[in-house]
Each structure stands twice: as C-alpha cells, then as structure tokens.
Short mmCIF file of N, CA and C in Angstrom, two decimals:
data_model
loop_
_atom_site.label_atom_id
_atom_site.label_comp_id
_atom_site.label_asym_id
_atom_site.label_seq_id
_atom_site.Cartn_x
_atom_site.Cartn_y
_atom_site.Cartn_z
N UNK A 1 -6.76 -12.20 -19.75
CA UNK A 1 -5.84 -13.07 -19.02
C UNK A 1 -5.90 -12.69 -17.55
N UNK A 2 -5.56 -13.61 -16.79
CA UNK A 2 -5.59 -13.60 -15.63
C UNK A 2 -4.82 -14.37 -14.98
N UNK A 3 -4.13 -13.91 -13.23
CA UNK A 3 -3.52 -14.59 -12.64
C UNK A 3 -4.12 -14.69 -10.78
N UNK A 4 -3.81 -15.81 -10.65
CA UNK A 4 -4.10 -16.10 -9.15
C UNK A 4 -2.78 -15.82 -7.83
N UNK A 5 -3.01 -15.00 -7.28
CA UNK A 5 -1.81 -14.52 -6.67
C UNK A 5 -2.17 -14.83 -4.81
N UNK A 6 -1.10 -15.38 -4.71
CA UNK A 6 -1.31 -15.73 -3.23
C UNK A 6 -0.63 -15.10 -2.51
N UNK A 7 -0.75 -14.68 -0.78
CA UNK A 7 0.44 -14.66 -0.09
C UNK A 7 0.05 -14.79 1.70
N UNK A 8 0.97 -15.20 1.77
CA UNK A 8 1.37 -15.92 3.11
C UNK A 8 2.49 -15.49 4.17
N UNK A 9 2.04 -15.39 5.87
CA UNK A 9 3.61 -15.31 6.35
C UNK A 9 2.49 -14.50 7.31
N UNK A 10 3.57 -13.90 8.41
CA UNK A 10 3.21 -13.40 9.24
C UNK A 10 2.64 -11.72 9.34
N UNK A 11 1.08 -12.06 10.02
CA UNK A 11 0.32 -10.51 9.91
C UNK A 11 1.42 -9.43 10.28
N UNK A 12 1.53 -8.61 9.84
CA UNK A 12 1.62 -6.86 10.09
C UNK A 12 1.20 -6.30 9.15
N UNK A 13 1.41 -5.05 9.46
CA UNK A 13 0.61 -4.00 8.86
C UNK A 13 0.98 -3.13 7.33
N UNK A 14 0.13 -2.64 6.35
CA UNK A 14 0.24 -2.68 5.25
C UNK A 14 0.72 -3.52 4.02
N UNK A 15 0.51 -4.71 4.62
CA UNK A 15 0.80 -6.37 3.54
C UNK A 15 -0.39 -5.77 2.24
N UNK A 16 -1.54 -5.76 2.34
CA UNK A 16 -2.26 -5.80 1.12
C UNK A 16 -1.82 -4.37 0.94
N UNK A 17 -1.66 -3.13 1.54
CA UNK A 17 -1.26 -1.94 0.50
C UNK A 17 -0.21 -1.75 -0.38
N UNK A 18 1.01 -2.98 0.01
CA UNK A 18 2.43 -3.02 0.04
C UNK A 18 1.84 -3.81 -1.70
N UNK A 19 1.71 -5.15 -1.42
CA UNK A 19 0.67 -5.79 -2.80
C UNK A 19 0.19 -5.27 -3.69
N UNK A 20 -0.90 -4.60 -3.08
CA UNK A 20 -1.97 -3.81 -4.37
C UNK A 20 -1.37 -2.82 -4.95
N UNK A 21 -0.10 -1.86 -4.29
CA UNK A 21 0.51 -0.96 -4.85
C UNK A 21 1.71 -1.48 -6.28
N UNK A 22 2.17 -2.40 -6.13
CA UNK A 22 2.70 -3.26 -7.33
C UNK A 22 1.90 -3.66 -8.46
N UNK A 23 0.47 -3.84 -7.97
CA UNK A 23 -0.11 -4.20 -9.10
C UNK A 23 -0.70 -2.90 -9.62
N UNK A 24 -0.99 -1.97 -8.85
CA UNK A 24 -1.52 -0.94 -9.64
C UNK A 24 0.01 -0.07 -10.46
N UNK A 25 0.46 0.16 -9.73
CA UNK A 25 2.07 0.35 -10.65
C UNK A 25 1.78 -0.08 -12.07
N UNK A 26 1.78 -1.74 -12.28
CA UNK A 26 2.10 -2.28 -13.38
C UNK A 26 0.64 -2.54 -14.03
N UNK A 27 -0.40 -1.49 -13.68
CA UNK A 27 -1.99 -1.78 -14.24
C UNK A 27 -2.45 -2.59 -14.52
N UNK A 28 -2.20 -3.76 -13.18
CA UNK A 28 -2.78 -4.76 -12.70
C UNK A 28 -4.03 -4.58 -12.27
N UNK A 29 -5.60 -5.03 -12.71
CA UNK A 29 -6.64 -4.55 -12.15
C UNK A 29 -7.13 -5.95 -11.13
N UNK A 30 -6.79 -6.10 -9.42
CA UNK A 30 -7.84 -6.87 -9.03
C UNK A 30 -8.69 -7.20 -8.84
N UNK A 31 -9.88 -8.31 -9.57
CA UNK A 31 -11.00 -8.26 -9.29
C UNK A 31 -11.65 -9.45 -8.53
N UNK A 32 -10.71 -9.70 -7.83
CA UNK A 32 -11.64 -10.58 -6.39
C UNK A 32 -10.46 -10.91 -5.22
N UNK A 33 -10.38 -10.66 -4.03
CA UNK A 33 -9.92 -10.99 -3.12
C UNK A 33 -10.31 -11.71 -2.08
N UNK A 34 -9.40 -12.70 -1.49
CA UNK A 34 -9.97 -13.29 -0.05
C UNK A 34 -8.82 -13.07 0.75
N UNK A 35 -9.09 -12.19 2.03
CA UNK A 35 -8.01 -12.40 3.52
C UNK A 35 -8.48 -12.85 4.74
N UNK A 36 -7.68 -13.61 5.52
CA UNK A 36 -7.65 -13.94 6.58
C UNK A 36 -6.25 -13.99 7.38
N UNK A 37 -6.47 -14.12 8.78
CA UNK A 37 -5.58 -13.99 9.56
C UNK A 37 -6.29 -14.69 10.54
N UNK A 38 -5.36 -15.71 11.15
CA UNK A 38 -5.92 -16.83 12.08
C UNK A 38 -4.40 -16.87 12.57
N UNK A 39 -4.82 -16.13 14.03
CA UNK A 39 -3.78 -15.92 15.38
C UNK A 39 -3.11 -14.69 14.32
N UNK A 40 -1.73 -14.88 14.23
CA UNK A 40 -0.25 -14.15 14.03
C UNK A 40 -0.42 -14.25 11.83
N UNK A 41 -1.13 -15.66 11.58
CA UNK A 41 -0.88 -16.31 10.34
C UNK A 41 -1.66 -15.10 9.24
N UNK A 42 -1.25 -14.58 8.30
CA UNK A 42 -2.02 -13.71 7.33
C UNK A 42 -1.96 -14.85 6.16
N UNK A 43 -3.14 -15.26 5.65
CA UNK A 43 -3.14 -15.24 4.40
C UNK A 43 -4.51 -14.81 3.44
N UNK A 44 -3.49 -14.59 2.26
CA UNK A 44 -4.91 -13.82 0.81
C UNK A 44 -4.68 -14.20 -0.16
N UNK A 45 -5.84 -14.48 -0.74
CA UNK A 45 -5.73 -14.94 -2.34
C UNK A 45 -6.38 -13.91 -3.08
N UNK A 46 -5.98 -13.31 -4.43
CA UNK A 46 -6.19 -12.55 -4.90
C UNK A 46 -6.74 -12.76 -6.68
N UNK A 47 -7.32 -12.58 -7.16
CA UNK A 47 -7.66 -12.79 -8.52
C UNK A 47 -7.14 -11.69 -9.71
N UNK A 48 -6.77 -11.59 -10.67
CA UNK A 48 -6.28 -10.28 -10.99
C UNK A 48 -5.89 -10.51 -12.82
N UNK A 49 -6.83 -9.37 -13.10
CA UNK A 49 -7.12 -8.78 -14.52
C UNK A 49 -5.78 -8.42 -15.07
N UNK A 50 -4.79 -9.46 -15.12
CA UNK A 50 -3.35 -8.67 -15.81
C UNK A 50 -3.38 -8.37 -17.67
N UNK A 51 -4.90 -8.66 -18.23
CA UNK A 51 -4.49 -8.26 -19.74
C UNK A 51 -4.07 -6.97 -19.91
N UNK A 52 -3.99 -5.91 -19.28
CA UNK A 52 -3.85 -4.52 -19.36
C UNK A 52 -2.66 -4.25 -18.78
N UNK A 53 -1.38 -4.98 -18.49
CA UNK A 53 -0.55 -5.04 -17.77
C UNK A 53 0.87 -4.48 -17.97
N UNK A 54 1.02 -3.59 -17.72
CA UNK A 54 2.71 -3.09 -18.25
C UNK A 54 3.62 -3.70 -18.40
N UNK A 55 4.02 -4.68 -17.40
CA UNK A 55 4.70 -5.47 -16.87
C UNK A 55 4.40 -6.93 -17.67
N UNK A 56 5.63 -7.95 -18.16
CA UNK A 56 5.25 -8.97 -19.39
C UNK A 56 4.84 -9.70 -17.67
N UNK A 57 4.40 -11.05 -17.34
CA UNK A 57 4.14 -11.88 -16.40
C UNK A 57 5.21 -12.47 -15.79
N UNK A 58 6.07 -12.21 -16.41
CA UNK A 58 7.41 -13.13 -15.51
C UNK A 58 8.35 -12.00 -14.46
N UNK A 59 7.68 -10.70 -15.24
CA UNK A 59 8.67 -9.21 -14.29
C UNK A 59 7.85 -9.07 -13.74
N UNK A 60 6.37 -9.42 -13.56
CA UNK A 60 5.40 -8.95 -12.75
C UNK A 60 5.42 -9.71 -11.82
N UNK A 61 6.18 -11.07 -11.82
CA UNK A 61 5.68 -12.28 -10.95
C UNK A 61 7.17 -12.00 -9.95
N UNK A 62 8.20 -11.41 -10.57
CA UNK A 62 9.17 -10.99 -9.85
C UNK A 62 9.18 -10.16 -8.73
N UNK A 63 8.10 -8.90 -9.20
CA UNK A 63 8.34 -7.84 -8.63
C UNK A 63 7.30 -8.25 -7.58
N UNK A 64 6.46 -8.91 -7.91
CA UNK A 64 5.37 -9.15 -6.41
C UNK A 64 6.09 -9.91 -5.40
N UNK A 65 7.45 -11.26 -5.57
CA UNK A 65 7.89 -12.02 -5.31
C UNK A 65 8.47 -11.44 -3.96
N UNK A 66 9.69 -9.92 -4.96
CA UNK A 66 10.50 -9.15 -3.98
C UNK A 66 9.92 -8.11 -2.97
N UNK A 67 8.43 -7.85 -3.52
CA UNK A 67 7.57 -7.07 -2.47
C UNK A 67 7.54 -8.09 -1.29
N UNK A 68 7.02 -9.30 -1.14
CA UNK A 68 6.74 -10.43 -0.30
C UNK A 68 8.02 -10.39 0.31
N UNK A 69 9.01 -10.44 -0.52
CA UNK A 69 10.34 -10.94 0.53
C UNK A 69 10.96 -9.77 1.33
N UNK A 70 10.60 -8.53 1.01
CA UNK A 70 10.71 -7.75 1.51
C UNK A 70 10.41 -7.46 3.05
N UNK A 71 8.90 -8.25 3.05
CA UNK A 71 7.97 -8.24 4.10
C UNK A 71 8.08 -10.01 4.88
N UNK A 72 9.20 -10.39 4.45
CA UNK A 72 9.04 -11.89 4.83
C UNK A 72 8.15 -11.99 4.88
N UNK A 73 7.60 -12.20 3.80
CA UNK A 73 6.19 -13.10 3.45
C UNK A 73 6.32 -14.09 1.80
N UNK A 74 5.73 -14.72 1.70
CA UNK A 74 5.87 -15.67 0.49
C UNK A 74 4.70 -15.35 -0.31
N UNK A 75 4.99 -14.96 -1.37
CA UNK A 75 4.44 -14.58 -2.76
C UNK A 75 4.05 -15.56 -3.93
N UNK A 76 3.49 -15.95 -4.17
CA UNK A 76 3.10 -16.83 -5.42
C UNK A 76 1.91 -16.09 -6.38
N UNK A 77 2.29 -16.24 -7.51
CA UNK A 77 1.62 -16.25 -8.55
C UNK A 77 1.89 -16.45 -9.74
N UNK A 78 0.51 -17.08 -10.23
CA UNK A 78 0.35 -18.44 -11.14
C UNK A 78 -0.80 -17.76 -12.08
N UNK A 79 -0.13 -18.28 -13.91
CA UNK A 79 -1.21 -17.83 -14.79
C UNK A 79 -2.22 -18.32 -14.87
N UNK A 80 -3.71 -17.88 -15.36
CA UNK A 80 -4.58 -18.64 -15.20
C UNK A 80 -4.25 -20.01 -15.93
N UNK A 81 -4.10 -19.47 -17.41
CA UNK A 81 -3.63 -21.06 -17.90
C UNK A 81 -2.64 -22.36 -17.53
N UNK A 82 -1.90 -21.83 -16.80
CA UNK A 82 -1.09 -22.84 -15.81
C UNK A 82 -2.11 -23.37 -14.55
N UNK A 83 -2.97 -22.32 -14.19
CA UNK A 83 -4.10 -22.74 -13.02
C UNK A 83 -4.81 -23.96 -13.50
N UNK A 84 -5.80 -23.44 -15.03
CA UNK A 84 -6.59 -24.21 -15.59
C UNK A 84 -6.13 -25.68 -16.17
N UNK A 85 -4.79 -25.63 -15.95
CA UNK A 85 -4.00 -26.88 -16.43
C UNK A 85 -3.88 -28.04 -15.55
N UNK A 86 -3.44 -27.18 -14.52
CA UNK A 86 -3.04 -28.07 -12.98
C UNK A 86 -4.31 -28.85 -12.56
N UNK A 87 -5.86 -28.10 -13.13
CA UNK A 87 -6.93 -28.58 -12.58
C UNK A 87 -7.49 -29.29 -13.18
N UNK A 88 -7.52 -29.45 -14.47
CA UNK A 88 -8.29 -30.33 -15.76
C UNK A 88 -7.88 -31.37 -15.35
N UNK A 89 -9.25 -32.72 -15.62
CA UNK A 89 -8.92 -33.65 -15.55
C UNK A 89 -9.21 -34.56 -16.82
#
C-alpha cells in the first residue's frame, strides 16, 4: 500500500526533515520524492511505502496534517486507492 503525500506553503528551513521525521517515527518508508521552491513558494510531493506502518492511515494522515500546521504549511495525503480511483476512467 501506498500513499501520495503533498505539501505546500511557505519555504523555511527543515520542512522535509520536520516531514520525513513523522514518517520514519511511524515506519513510513519513502520511496520517491519531488521538491521545489519557486521565489518564497515550497512545494513536494512525496510517494510513500506505508504497508509497514505503525500508524492505521487516518492517525498517520493526522499526524502529518499537525506537523504541516505546525509549520503553516498545508499537508495532504491521499491513499493510493483513493488516488487510483480519482484517476480511472
């Protein structure tokens, strides 16, 4: 299983350590990332191996939520099968 995890909001510093440290907490393994930052704007999409996951998906989707809001930044993440749903045609 897998989830697609986004986040957004304004660059400073340690956003992806602040992230990746929640998922490794809850032995979240990521295996693909994209970041950018265009001007002030940070954003990353993240791919991530949650079958091994401590955390059920709805406390995991919490706890990344309150990391983000922590950092005024906006957090999303979405199961793959909700991904693969949204996209089928």
């Amino acid at each position: 299983m897998r989830a697609v995890i986004t986040v957004t909001g304004k660059d400073t510093v340690g956003i992806l350590a602040k992230i990746t440290a929640v998922c490794a907490e809850a032995n979240v393994n990521i295996t693909n990332m994209s970041q950018t930052v265009m001007q002030d704007l940070f954003v990353m999409t993240m791919l991530a191996d949650i079958s091994e996951s401590r955390e059920e998906f709805g406390k995991l989707s919490e706890k990344l939520r309150a990391c983000g809001k922590a950092m005024a930044m906006e957090v999303h993440v979405l199961h793959e099968d909700i991904f693969n749903s949204m996209h089928r045609i």
